CSV table of C-alpha atoms in Angstrom, one decimal:
chain,number,residue,atom,x,y,z
A,17,MET,CA,-22.9,-47.2,153.8
A,18,LYS,CA,-21.9,-46.2,150.3
A,19,LYS,CA,-24.1,-46.9,147.8
A,20,SER,CA,-22.4,-48.5,144.5
A,21,LEU,CA,-23.2,-46.8,141.0
A,22,SER,CA,-25.8,-49.8,139.2
A,23,ALA,CA,-24.7,-51.1,136.0
A,24,GLY,CA,-26.6,-48.9,133.6
A,25,VAL,CA,-25.8,-45.4,134.5
A,26,THR,CA,-22.5,-44.0,132.9
A,27,PRO,CA,-20.5,-41.1,135.1
A,28,PRO,CA,-19.7,-37.9,133.6
A,29,LEU,CA,-16.8,-38.1,131.3
A,30,THR,CA,-14.2,-35.7,132.0
A,31,LEU,CA,-11.0,-36.0,130.0
A,32,SER,CA,-8.3,-33.6,131.3
A,33,LEU,CA,-5.4,-33.1,128.4
A,34,SER,CA,-2.0,-31.6,129.6
A,35,GLY,CA,-2.5,-28.5,131.6
A,36,GLY,CA,-6.1,-29.5,132.8
A,37,VAL,CA,-8.1,-28.5,129.4
A,38,THR,CA,-11.3,-30.3,129.3
A,39,LEU,CA,-13.0,-31.1,126.0
A,40,VAL,CA,-15.8,-28.8,126.4
A,41,GLU,CA,-13.2,-25.8,126.6
A,42,LEU,CA,-11.7,-27.3,123.7
A,43,LEU,CA,-15.1,-27.0,121.4
A,44,VAL,CA,-15.7,-23.3,122.6
A,45,SER,CA,-12.2,-22.7,121.8
A,46,LEU,CA,-12.7,-24.4,118.5
A,47,ALA,CA,-15.8,-22.2,117.9
A,48,VAL,CA,-14.6,-19.1,118.8
A,49,LEU,CA,-11.4,-19.9,116.4
A,50,GLY,CA,-14.2,-20.5,113.5
A,51,ILE,CA,-15.9,-17.0,114.3
A,52,ILE,CA,-12.9,-15.2,114.4
A,53,GLY,CA,-11.9,-17.1,111.0
A,54,GLY,CA,-15.2,-16.2,109.3
A,55,VAL,CA,-14.9,-12.3,110.5
A,56,ASN,CA,-11.3,-12.6,108.9
A,57,GLY,CA,-12.4,-14.0,105.7
A,58,ALA,CA,-15.4,-11.4,105.1
A,59,ILE,CA,-12.8,-8.8,106.0
A,60,LEU,CA,-10.3,-10.3,103.4
A,61,SER,CA,-13.1,-11.1,100.8
A,62,ALA,CA,-14.2,-7.4,101.3
A,63,GLY,CA,-10.7,-6.4,101.2
A,64,LEU,CA,-10.3,-8.2,97.9
A,65,ASP,CA,-13.9,-6.8,96.4
A,66,SER,CA,-12.3,-3.3,96.8
A,67,TRP,CA,-8.9,-3.6,95.5
A,68,SER,CA,-10.4,-5.3,92.5
A,69,HIS,CA,-13.2,-2.3,92.1
A,70,ILE,CA,-10.2,-0.1,92.4
A,71,GLN,CA,-7.8,-1.8,89.5
A,72,GLN,CA,-10.8,-1.8,87.3
A,73,GLN,CA,-11.6,1.8,87.9
A,74,LEU,CA,-7.6,2.3,87.2
A,75,SER,CA,-7.8,0.6,84.2
A,76,LEU,CA,-10.9,2.1,83.0
A,77,GLN,CA,-9.8,5.3,83.6
A,78,GLN,CA,-6.1,4.8,82.2
A,79,VAL,CA,-7.5,3.2,78.8
A,80,SER,CA,-10.5,6.1,78.4
A,81,ASP,CA,-7.5,9.0,79.0
A,82,GLU,CA,-5.5,7.5,76.7
A,83,THR,CA,-7.9,6.9,73.9
A,84,MET,CA,-9.5,10.1,74.4
A,85,GLY,CA,-5.9,11.6,73.9
A,86,MET,CA,-5.0,10.1,71.1
A,87,LEU,CA,-8.3,11.2,69.5
A,88,MET,CA,-8.2,14.6,70.3
A,89,GLU,CA,-4.6,15.1,70.8
A,90,GLY,CA,-2.8,12.6,68.6
A,91,GLY,CA,0.4,11.8,71.2
A,92,PHE,CA,4.1,12.1,70.6
A,93,ASP,CA,4.8,13.7,67.4
A,94,GLU,CA,1.3,12.6,66.1
A,95,GLN,CA,-1.8,14.6,65.0
A,96,GLY,CA,-5.5,14.5,66.3
A,97,LEU,CA,-8.7,16.4,66.1
A,98,ARG,CA,-7.8,19.3,67.1
A,99,ASP,CA,-5.5,19.4,64.4
A,100,ALA,CA,-7.9,19.5,61.9
A,101,VAL,CA,-8.0,22.1,59.3
A,102,GLU,CA,-10.4,20.4,57.1
A,103,LEU,CA,-13.4,17.6,57.3
A,104,LYS,CA,-13.6,15.0,55.2
A,105,GLU,CA,-16.0,12.9,56.3
A,106,ALA,CA,-18.5,13.2,59.2
A,107,ARG,CA,-20.7,10.1,60.2
A,108,THR,CA,-21.5,9.0,63.9
A,109,GLU,CA,-19.1,6.0,64.0
A,110,GLN,CA,-16.4,7.2,61.5
A,111,MET,CA,-14.7,10.6,60.9
A,112,ALA,CA,-11.9,11.5,58.7
A,113,PHE,CA,-10.2,14.9,58.4
A,114,VAL,CA,-7.0,16.4,57.1
A,115,PRO,CA,-4.8,17.8,60.0
A,116,LEU,CA,-1.9,20.0,60.1
A,117,TRP,CA,1.0,18.7,58.0
A,118,ILE,CA,4.3,19.0,59.8
A,119,ASP,CA,7.2,19.1,57.3
A,120,LEU,CA,10.1,18.0,59.1
A,121,SER,CA,12.2,16.9,55.4
A,122,HIS,CA,14.4,20.1,55.3
A,123,LYS,CA,18.1,20.5,57.0
A,124,PRO,CA,19.2,23.7,56.7
A,125,ASN,CA,22.6,24.3,54.7
A,126,PRO,CA,24.3,27.9,54.7
A,127,ILE,CA,26.6,26.9,51.8
A,128,LEU,CA,24.4,25.3,49.4
A,129,ASN,CA,21.1,27.1,50.4
A,130,LYS,CA,22.2,30.6,51.4
A,131,GLY,CA,18.5,31.6,50.4
A,132,GLN,CA,17.3,29.3,52.8
A,133,ARG,CA,14.3,28.6,50.4
A,134,PHE,CA,12.5,25.4,50.7
A,135,ILE,CA,10.0,23.4,48.8
A,136,LEU,CA,7.2,21.9,50.7
A,137,GLU,CA,7.1,18.3,50.5
A,138,LYS,CA,3.5,18.5,50.0
A,139,GLN,CA,1.3,20.7,47.8
A,140,PHE,CA,-0.2,23.5,49.8
A,141,LYS,CA,-3.9,23.7,49.9
A,142,THR,CA,-5.2,27.1,47.9
A,143,GLY,CA,-7.2,29.2,50.6
A,144,ALA,CA,-5.9,28.1,53.6
A,145,ALA,CA,-3.4,29.8,56.1
A,146,ILE,CA,-0.3,30.4,54.8
A,147,PRO,CA,2.4,28.1,56.2
A,148,VAL,CA,4.4,28.8,59.5
A,149,GLY,CA,8.1,28.2,59.5
A,150,GLN,CA,9.7,27.2,62.9
A,151,VAL,CA,13.3,26.5,64.2
A,152,ARG,CA,14.7,24.5,66.9
A,153,LEU,CA,17.9,25.9,68.2
A,154,PRO,CA,20.9,23.3,69.2
A,155,GLU,CA,20.7,21.4,72.7
A,156,SER,CA,17.0,23.0,72.9
A,157,ASP,CA,13.5,20.9,72.9
A,158,GLU,CA,11.5,24.1,72.2
A,159,TRP,CA,10.6,25.4,68.6
A,160,GLN,CA,10.0,28.9,67.9
A,161,THR,CA,8.2,30.4,65.5
A,162,VAL,CA,10.1,32.5,62.9
A,163,PRO,CA,9.2,35.0,59.7
A,164,VAL,CA,8.7,33.2,56.5
A,165,ALA,CA,7.8,34.0,52.7
A,166,PHE,CA,5.3,32.0,50.9
A,167,GLU,CA,5.0,31.2,47.5
A,168,SER,CA,2.2,29.4,46.1
A,169,SER,CA,2.4,27.7,42.8
A,170,PRO,CA,-0.5,26.1,40.5
A,171,GLY,CA,1.2,22.5,40.6
A,172,LEU,CA,-0.9,19.6,41.5
A,173,ASP,CA,1.9,16.9,40.7
A,174,PRO,CA,2.1,15.0,44.2
A,175,LYS,CA,5.4,13.8,43.0
A,176,HIS,CA,6.8,17.1,42.4
A,177,PRO,CA,5.4,19.9,45.1
A,178,ASP,CA,6.3,23.2,43.8
A,179,ASP,CA,4.7,25.5,46.9
A,180,ALA,CA,7.9,26.9,48.8
A,181,VAL,CA,8.8,29.1,51.9
A,182,THR,CA,11.6,31.1,52.4
A,183,PHE,CA,13.1,31.7,56.1
A,184,LEU,CA,13.8,35.4,56.4
A,185,ASN,CA,15.6,35.4,59.4
A,186,PRO,CA,19.5,33.6,59.4
A,187,ILE,CA,19.0,30.0,60.7
A,188,PRO,CA,21.7,29.6,63.3
A,189,LEU,CA,24.1,26.5,62.6
A,190,GLY,CA,23.0,23.5,63.8
A,191,SER,CA,19.6,24.2,64.2
A,192,ALA,CA,16.6,22.0,62.8
A,193,ILE,CA,13.7,23.6,60.8
A,194,ARG,CA,10.2,22.5,60.4
A,195,VAL,CA,6.9,23.9,58.3
A,196,ILE,CA,3.5,23.7,59.3
A,197,TYR,CA,0.7,24.2,56.8
A,198,THR,CA,-2.5,22.7,55.2
A,199,PRO,CA,-1.8,20.2,52.6
A,200,ASP,CA,-4.0,19.3,49.3
A,201,ALA,CA,-5.5,15.9,50.2
A,202,SER,CA,-7.0,15.8,47.0
A,203,VAL,CA,-3.6,15.6,45.9
A,204,HIS,CA,-2.0,13.8,48.5
A,205,PRO,CA,-5.0,11.4,49.9
A,206,GLU,CA,-2.3,9.9,52.5
A,207,THR,CA,-2.7,13.1,54.6
A,208,VAL,CA,-6.4,12.2,55.0
A,209,MET,CA,-6.6,10.9,58.8
A,210,ALA,CA,-9.5,8.5,59.6
A,211,PHE,CA,-11.1,7.4,63.1
A,212,ARG,CA,-13.6,4.3,63.2
A,213,PHE,CA,-15.4,2.6,65.8
A,214,ASP,CA,-16.2,-1.3,64.8
A,215,PRO,CA,-19.3,-2.2,66.6
A,216,GLU,CA,-19.1,-6.1,66.3
A,217,SER,CA,-15.2,-6.4,67.5
A,218,LYS,CA,-15.7,-3.2,69.9
A,219,LYS,CA,-12.4,-1.8,68.7
A,220,ILE,CA,-11.1,1.9,67.5
A,221,PHE,CA,-9.1,2.0,64.3
A,222,ARG,CA,-7.1,5.1,63.1
A,223,SER,CA,-5.6,5.0,59.3
A,224,TYR,CA,-3.1,7.6,58.7
A,225,SER,CA,-0.4,7.6,56.0
A,226,GLY,CA,-1.3,4.3,54.6
A,227,LYS,CA,-1.4,2.6,58.1
A,228,THR,CA,-4.2,1.4,60.0
A,229,GLU,CA,-4.0,0.5,63.8
A,230,MET,CA,-5.9,-0.3,66.8
A,231,ILE,CA,-6.3,2.6,69.6
A,232,PRO,CA,-5.3,2.4,71.9
A,233,LYS,CA,-2.9,-1.0,71.9
A,234,ARG,CA,-3.6,-2.4,75.1
A,235,LEU,CA,-7.1,-2.4,76.8
A,236,GLN,CA,-6.2,-4.2,79.8
A,237,GLY,CA,-9.5,-6.5,79.9
A,238,VAL,CA,-11.2,-3.3,79.1
A,239,GLU,CA,-14.0,-3.3,76.6
A,240,THR,CA,-15.0,-0.7,74.1
A,241,ASP,CA,-18.9,0.0,74.1
A,242,ARG,CA,-19.1,3.1,72.3
A,243,LEU,CA,-17.5,5.9,70.4
A,244,ALA,CA,-20.0,8.5,68.8
A,245,PHE,CA,-18.9,11.9,67.3
A,246,LEU,CA,-21.5,14.5,67.7
A,247,TYR,CA,-21.3,17.6,65.2
A,248,TYR,CA,-22.0,21.4,65.5
A,249,ASP,CA,-22.4,23.8,62.5
A,250,ASN,CA,-21.0,27.2,62.6
A,251,LEU,CA,-24.3,28.7,64.6
A,252,ASN,CA,-23.2,26.2,67.1
A,253,ARG,CA,-26.2,23.7,66.1
A,254,LEU,CA,-26.2,20.1,66.6
A,255,LEU,CA,-26.3,18.5,63.1
A,256,PRO,CA,-28.7,15.4,63.1
A,257,SER,CA,-27.0,12.1,63.8
A,258,ASN,CA,-29.4,10.1,61.8
A,259,ARG,CA,-27.5,10.7,58.4
A,260,SER,CA,-24.3,11.8,57.0
A,261,PRO,CA,-24.0,15.5,56.1
A,262,GLY,CA,-23.7,16.7,52.6
A,263,SER,CA,-20.5,18.5,51.2
A,264,SER,CA,-22.0,21.8,51.8
A,265,GLU,CA,-23.1,21.0,55.3
A,266,LEU,CA,-19.6,19.6,56.0
A,267,ARG,CA,-17.6,22.7,55.0
A,268,ARG,CA,-19.7,24.1,58.1
A,269,ILE,CA,-19.0,22.1,60.8
A,270,THR,CA,-16.9,23.8,63.2
A,271,GLY,CA,-17.3,21.9,66.6
A,272,VAL,CA,-16.7,18.0,67.1
A,273,LYS,CA,-17.9,16.3,70.6
A,274,VAL,CA,-16.5,12.9,71.4
A,275,TYR,CA,-18.3,10.3,73.3
A,276,LEU,CA,-16.4,7.7,74.6
A,277,ALA,CA,-17.9,4.3,77.2
A,278,PHE,CA,-15.7,1.6,78.4
A,279,SER,CA,-16.3,-1.6,80.5
A,280,LYS,CA,-14.6,-4.0,82.7
A,281,ASN,CA,-16.9,-6.6,84.2
A,282,GLN,CA,-19.5,-4.6,85.9
A,283,GLU,CA,-17.6,-1.2,86.0
A,284,ARG,CA,-18.2,1.3,83.3
A,285,ARG,CA,-16.9,4.4,82.3
A,286,GLU,CA,-18.3,7.3,80.2
A,287,SER,CA,-16.1,10.5,79.0
A,288,THR,CA,-16.7,13.2,76.6
A,289,SER,CA,-14.4,16.1,75.0
A,290,PHE,CA,-15.3,19.1,72.7
A,291,THR,CA,-13.2,20.7,70.6
A,292,ASN,CA,-13.7,23.5,67.8
A,293,VAL,CA,-12.2,22.8,64.5
A,294,ARG,CA,-10.2,25.1,62.1
A,295,ASN,CA,-12.4,23.4,59.3
A,296,VAL,CA,-12.0,26.5,57.5
A,297,GLN,CA,-10.2,29.4,57.9
A,298,THR,CA,-12.6,32.5,58.0
A,299,LEU,CA,-14.1,35.2,60.1
A,300,GLY,CA,-17.7,35.4,60.9
A,301,VAL,CA,-19.9,32.8,59.3
A,302,THR,CA,-19.1,30.0,57.0
A,303,ILE,CA,-21.4,29.5,53.5
A,304,SER,CA,-21.7,27.6,50.4
A,305,LYS,CA,-24.3,27.0,48.2
A,306,GLY,CA,-27.4,26.0,50.5
A,307,SER,CA,-26.5,27.6,53.4
A,308,VAL,CA,-29.2,29.2,55.4
A,309,VAL,CA,-28.3,31.6,58.2
A,310,PRO,CA,-30.5,34.0,60.4
A,311,ILE,CA,-30.1,37.5,59.9
A,312,SER,CA,-31.3,40.9,61.7
A,313,GLY,CA,-34.0,42.9,60.4
A,314,PRO,CA,-32.8,45.9,57.8
A,315,GLN,CA,-33.3,48.4,61.0
A,316,ALA,CA,-30.7,46.3,63.4
A,317,VAL,CA,-27.8,45.1,61.1
A,318,ARG,CA,-25.0,46.9,61.3
A,319,ALA,CA,-22.4,44.9,59.3
A,320,PHE,CA,-22.9,42.7,56.6
A,321,SER,CA,-20.0,41.9,54.2
A,322,MET,CA,-18.9,38.6,52.4
A,323,GLY,CA,-15.2,37.6,52.3
A,324,ASP,CA,-12.5,35.0,52.6
A,325,LEU,CA,-13.4,33.3,49.2
A,326,SER,CA,-11.3,30.5,48.3
A,327,GLY,CA,-11.8,27.5,46.0
A,328,LEU,CA,-12.8,29.2,43.0
A,329,THR,CA,-14.5,26.7,40.8
A,330,LYS,CA,-13.6,28.3,37.3
A,331,ARG,CA,-12.2,31.0,36.0
A,332,GLU,CA,-15.5,33.2,37.0
A,333,GLY,CA,-17.7,32.6,39.8
A,334,THR,CA,-20.8,34.2,41.0
A,335,VAL,CA,-22.3,34.3,44.7
A,336,GLU,CA,-26.0,35.1,45.1
A,337,LEU,CA,-27.8,36.0,48.6
A,338,ALA,CA,-31.0,36.1,49.1
A,339,VAL,CA,-33.2,37.0,52.2
A,340,LYS,CA,-36.5,35.5,53.0
A,341,SER,CA,-38.9,36.8,55.1
A,342,GLN,CA,-42.3,35.4,56.4
A,343,GLY,CA,-41.9,32.7,53.7
A,344,ARG,CA,-41.1,34.5,50.8
A,345,PHE,CA,-37.8,35.9,49.0
A,346,ARG,CA,-37.8,39.8,49.4
A,347,TRP,CA,-34.4,40.7,48.8
A,348,LYS,CA,-31.3,39.3,46.4
A,349,ILE,CA,-27.7,40.5,45.7
A,350,ARG,CA,-26.0,39.2,42.9
A,351,LEU,CA,-22.0,39.5,43.2
A,352,GLN,CA,-19.7,38.3,40.0
A,353,PHE,CA,-16.0,37.7,40.3
A,354,ARG,CA,-13.3,36.7,38.3
A,355,ALA,CA,-9.7,35.2,39.1
A,356,GLY,CA,-7.1,38.0,39.2
A,357,GLU,CA,-3.8,37.8,37.7
A,358,ASP,CA,-2.1,36.7,41.0
A,359,SER,CA,-3.8,33.7,42.7
A,360,SER,CA,-4.0,35.5,45.8
A,361,ARG,CA,-6.3,37.6,44.5
A,362,LEU,CA,-9.7,38.2,42.6
A,363,VAL,CA,-11.8,41.0,40.7
A,364,LEU,CA,-15.6,41.8,41.9
A,365,GLU,CA,-16.7,42.6,38.3
A,366,ARG,CA,-20.6,43.8,38.8
A,367,PHE,CA,-23.2,43.7,41.3
A,368,GLU,CA,-27.0,43.1,40.7
A,369,ILE,CA,-29.7,43.6,43.7
A,370,GLN,CA,-33.1,42.3,42.9
A,371,ALA,CA,-36.6,43.1,45.3
A,372,PRO,CA,-38.5,41.3,44.9
A,373,ILE,CA,-36.7,38.3,43.3
A,374,GLY,CA,-36.4,38.7,39.4
A,375,GLN,CA,-37.0,42.5,39.7
A,376,ILE,CA,-33.6,44.3,39.3
A,377,ARG,CA,-33.6,47.3,41.2
A,378,THR,CA,-30.2,48.3,40.7
A,379,SER,CA,-26.8,47.1,38.8
A,380,GLY,CA,-23.5,48.3,38.5
A,381,ILE,CA,-19.6,47.4,37.1
A,382,VAL,CA,-17.4,47.8,39.7
A,383,ASN,CA,-13.8,45.7,38.5
A,384,GLN,CA,-12.5,46.1,42.1
A,385,PRO,CA,-9.5,43.9,42.9
A,386,VAL,CA,-9.8,42.1,46.4
A,387,SER,CA,-7.7,39.9,48.1
A,388,ARG,CA,-9.2,36.4,48.8
A,389,SER,CA,-9.2,37.1,52.4
A,390,GLU,CA,-10.4,40.6,52.3
A,391,PHE,CA,-13.9,41.2,53.3
A,392,VAL,CA,-16.6,43.1,50.3
A,393,ASP,CA,-19.1,45.8,52.2
A,394,LEU,CA,-22.3,44.6,51.1
A,395,MET,CA,-24.3,47.4,52.7
A,396,SER,CA,-22.2,50.1,50.6
A,397,ILE,CA,-21.7,48.2,47.2
A,398,ASP,CA,-25.1,50.6,46.1
A,399,ARG,CA,-23.4,53.7,46.3
A,400,THR,CA,-26.8,55.6,46.5
A,401,GLY,CA,-27.6,53.3,49.6
A,402,LEU,CA,-31.4,53.0,48.2
A,403,PHE,CA,-31.4,49.4,47.5
A,404,ASP,CA,-28.9,48.0,50.1
A,405,TYR,CA,-30.3,45.6,52.9
A,406,ASP,CA,-30.1,48.2,55.9
A,407,ASP,CA,-32.5,50.5,56.5
A,408,ASP,CA,-30.6,54.1,56.4
A,409,GLU,CA,-31.6,56.8,59.0
A,410,ASP,CA,-30.9,59.5,56.6
A,411,ILE,CA,-32.1,58.5,53.5
A,412,SER,CA,-35.8,57.0,52.7
A,413,ASP,CA,-34.9,53.6,51.5
A,414,THR,CA,-36.8,52.2,48.2
A,415,ILE,CA,-36.4,48.8,49.6
A,416,VAL,CA,-38.2,47.7,52.7
A,417,VAL,CA,-38.3,44.1,53.7
A,418,PRO,CA,-39.7,43.2,57.1
A,419,GLU,CA,-38.1,43.3,60.5
A,420,GLY,CA,-38.2,39.5,60.7
A,421,PRO,CA,-37.7,36.8,61.6
A,422,ASN,CA,-35.6,36.8,58.6
A,423,PHE,CA,-33.3,34.1,56.9
A,424,LEU,CA,-30.4,34.6,54.3
A,425,GLU,CA,-30.0,31.3,51.8
A,426,VAL,CA,-26.8,31.4,49.4
A,427,THR,CA,-28.8,30.4,46.5
A,428,GLU,CA,-25.7,30.4,44.5
A,429,CYS,CA,-21.6,30.2,45.3
A,430,ASP,CA,-19.2,29.0,42.5
A,431,PHE,CA,-16.4,29.1,45.4
A,432,GLU,CA,-15.9,26.3,47.6
A,433,THR,CA,-15.7,28.2,51.1
A,434,ALA,CA,-17.1,31.8,51.7
A,435,ALA,CA,-17.8,33.9,54.8
A,436,LEU,CA,-20.1,36.6,55.8
A,437,PHE,CA,-19.8,38.9,58.7
A,438,ILE,CA,-23.2,39.9,60.1
A,439,ARG,CA,-23.7,42.1,63.0
A,440,PRO,CA,-26.6,43.5,64.7
């Protein structure tokens, strides 16, 4: 006999859907789908994070490379730090310099200007390297350097430049020309280029030719954290960053290192670049009053000369070089110059050698014409060889300076810049 179910017992629930799927199977399926969805979401989230990271890195690299390029190279038809020929200001977050001037103001005319003589649009800086003339032939994108003759004039009127170049080779019809040279920034202040980092707005600004603009123009959400300039003198020594160099130190800077730091969200990028700058066109060690450079001892030195004199501050000028050893000045040479009849030449009038300081050992009248780029041999200026700095093997020198360490100090210099060539 079959037993009937009591009223308090509930039979097992079996809900059959079309196709025969039970509720338990449906719940399991939903759970599996949830797990799969979570995994796909995690994968998608990781992919989006990776894509965002790559996009941020690309933005940082793009902005960093573009900014460094504008600082160092300048960009299309623009000048940059690599074109600097004279520094005007050297601070950690700001610098100013004179780049080479590219004079594109002239158009050849074989009828009206048969002599191919052109007046420069800016006054030329006395003592700089002579201008470079270039020609671009029709249907060509390349500039070719050609020989020119240069005429320097004493005028300093910015409205009436009077320096001239003459192209010595015939200029082909339809060609373009340009002249590259160092402008006189004291006459044309608009030729000074300046870079400045503003830590408050975190932006970099460039000022040139009367216009100031932010660089780069598009930051793509990137923030500039830092721009710093580090300066090196002609002995490859890093100058202190906690102060601005004086005028004499400024003229001895021959290397600049640029440091850049950018960030975007959590990503960060740093970059550096170094360049030598043609702050002074000299051979050897650039000097001015107050310069101190190491020098080999008398027995080791094999070359000791001075030249590349430019920017005589008056009609006559003096240069004094003193050698210090063991804390005492041991030897000094004094050279007196006067301006020559030709602006490109000087006259070495006389010399004087003291050892120790205050005791004149020898002097003489020379009256020797020298070009501004010519070097005067300081080891043969005393014809006897008894009182010059080096230790001659074939004679008994009267002056005896200890072997070192020795330092040469420029105690007087009436030229804006000069150069020493010293070789052990």
